PDB file of C-alpha atoms in Angstrom:
ATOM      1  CA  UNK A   1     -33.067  47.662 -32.793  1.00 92.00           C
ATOM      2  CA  UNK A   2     -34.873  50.549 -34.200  1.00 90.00           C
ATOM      3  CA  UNK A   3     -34.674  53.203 -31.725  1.00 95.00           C
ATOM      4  CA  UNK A   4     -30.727  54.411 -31.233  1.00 95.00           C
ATOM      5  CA  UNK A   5     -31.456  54.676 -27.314  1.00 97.00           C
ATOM      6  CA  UNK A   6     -32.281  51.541 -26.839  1.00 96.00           C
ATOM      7  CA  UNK A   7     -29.784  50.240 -29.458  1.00 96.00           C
ATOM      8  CA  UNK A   8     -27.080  51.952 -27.197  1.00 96.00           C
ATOM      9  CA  UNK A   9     -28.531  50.400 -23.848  1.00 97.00           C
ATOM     10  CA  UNK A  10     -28.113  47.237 -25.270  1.00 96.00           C
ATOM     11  CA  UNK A  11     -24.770  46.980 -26.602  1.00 96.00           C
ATOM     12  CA  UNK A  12     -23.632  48.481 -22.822  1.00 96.00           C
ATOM     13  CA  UNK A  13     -25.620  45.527 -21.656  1.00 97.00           C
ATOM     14  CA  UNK A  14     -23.945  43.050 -23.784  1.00 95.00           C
ATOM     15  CA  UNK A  15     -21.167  44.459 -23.827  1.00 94.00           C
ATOM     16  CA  UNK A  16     -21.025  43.617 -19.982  1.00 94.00           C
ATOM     17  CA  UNK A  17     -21.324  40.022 -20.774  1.00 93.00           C
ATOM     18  CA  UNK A  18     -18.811  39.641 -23.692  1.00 90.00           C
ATOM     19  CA  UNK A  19     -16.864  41.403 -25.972  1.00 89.00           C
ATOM     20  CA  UNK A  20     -18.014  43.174 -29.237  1.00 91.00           C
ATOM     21  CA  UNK A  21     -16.385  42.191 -32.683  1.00 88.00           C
ATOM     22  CA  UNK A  22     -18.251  43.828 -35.663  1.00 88.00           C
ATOM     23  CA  UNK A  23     -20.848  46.807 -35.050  1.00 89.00           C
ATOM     24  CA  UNK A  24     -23.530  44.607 -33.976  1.00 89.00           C
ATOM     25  CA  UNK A  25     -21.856  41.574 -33.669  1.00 91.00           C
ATOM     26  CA  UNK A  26     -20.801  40.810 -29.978  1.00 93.00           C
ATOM     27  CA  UNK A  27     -19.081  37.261 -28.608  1.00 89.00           C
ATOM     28  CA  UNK A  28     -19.702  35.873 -25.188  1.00 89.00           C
ATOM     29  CA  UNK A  29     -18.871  32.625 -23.225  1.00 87.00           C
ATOM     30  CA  UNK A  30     -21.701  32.299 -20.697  1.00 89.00           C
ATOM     31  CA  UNK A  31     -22.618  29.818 -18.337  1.00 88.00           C
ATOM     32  CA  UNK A  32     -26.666  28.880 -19.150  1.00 90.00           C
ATOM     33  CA  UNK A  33     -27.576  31.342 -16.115  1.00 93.00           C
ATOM     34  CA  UNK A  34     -25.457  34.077 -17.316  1.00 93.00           C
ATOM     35  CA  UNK A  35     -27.297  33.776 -20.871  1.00 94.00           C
ATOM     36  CA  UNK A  36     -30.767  33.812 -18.386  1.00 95.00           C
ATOM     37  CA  UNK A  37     -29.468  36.918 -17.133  1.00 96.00           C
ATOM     38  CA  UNK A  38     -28.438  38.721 -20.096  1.00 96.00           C
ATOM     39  CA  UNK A  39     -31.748  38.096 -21.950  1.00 96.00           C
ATOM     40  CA  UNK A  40     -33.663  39.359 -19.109  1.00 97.00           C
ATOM     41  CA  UNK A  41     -32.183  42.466 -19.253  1.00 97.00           C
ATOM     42  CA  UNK A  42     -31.769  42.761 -22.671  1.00 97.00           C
ATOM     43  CA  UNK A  43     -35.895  42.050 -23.161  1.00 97.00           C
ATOM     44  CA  UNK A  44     -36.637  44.552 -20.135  1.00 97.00           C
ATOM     45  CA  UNK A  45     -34.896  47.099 -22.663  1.00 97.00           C
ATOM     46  CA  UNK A  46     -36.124  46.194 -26.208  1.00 96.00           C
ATOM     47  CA  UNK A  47     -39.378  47.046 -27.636  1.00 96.00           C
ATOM     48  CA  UNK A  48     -40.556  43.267 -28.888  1.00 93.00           C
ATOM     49  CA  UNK A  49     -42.969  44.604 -31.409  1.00 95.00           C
ATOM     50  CA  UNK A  50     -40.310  46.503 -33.369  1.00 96.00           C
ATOM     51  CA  UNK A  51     -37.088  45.444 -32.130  1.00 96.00           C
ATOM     52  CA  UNK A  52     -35.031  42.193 -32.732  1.00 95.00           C
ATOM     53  CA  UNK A  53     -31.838  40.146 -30.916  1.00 94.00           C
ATOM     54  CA  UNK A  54     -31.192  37.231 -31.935  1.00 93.00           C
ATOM     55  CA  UNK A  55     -28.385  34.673 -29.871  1.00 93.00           C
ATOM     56  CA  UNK A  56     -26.835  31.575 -31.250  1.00 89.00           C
ATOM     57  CA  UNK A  57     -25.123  29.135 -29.335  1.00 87.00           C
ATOM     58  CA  UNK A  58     -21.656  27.173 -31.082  1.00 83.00           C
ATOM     59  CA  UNK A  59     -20.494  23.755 -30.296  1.00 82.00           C
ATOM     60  CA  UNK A  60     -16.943  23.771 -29.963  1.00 80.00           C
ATOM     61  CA  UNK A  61     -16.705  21.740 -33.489  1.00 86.00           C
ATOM     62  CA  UNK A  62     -18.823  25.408 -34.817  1.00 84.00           C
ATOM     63  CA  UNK A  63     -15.707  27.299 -33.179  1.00 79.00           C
ATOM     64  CA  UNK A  64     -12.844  25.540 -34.365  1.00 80.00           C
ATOM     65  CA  UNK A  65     -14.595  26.533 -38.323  1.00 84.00           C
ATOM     66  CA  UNK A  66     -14.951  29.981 -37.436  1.00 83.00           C
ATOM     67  CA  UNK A  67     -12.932  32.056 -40.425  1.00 83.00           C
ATOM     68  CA  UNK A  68     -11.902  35.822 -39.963  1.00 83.00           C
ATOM     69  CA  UNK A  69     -11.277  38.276 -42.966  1.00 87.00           C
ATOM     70  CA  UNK A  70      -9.182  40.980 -41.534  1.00 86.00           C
ATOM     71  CA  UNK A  71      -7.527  41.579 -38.471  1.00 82.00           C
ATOM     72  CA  UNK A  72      -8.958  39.994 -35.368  1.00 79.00           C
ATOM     73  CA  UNK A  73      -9.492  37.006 -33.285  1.00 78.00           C
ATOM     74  CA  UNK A  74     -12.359  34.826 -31.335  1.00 79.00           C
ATOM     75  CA  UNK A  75     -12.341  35.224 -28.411  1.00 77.00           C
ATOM     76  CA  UNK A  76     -11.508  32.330 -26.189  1.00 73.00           C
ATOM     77  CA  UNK A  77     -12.962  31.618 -23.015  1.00 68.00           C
ATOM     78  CA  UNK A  78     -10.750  32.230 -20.183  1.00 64.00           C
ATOM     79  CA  UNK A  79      -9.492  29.303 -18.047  1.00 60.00           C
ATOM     80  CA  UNK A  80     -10.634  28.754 -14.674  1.00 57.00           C
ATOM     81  CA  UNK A  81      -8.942  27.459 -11.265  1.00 57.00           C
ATOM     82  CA  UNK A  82     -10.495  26.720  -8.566  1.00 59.00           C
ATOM     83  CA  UNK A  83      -7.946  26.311  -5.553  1.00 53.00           C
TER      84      UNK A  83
END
């Protein structure tokens, strides 16, 4: 993202929907509607002749290869109970 006002509106966005882990790097479990949602609002903010997002979507087989130098961790995706 080229322009450092819209680069900070969207990290707040996505950082609404998931959790940041490098500068530009963020991590999110989303439901298909959720990832609807986010890239509505992320492409109401970003200027598509300059600007760039791009999302990519792991199987779990992708997660369980996932290798961290340094501290951290992936982040997992919370468990739900419906009662």
């Amino acid at each position: 993202v080229s322009d450092e006002k819209r680069l900070r509106n969207i990290a707040k966005t996505l950082e609404n929907y998931g959790q940041r882990v490098q500068k530009s790097v963020f991590e999110a479990h989303l439901e298909p509607e959720q990832l609807y949602r986010l890239k509505e609002q992320v492409g109401r903010i970003m200027d598509k002749e300059v600007d760039q997002v791009r999302y990519y979507t792991l199987c779990p087989k992708d997660i369980e290869r996932i290798l961290i130098d340094g501290p951290g961790t992936v982040t997992v995706d919370p468990d739900y109970y419906f009662v």
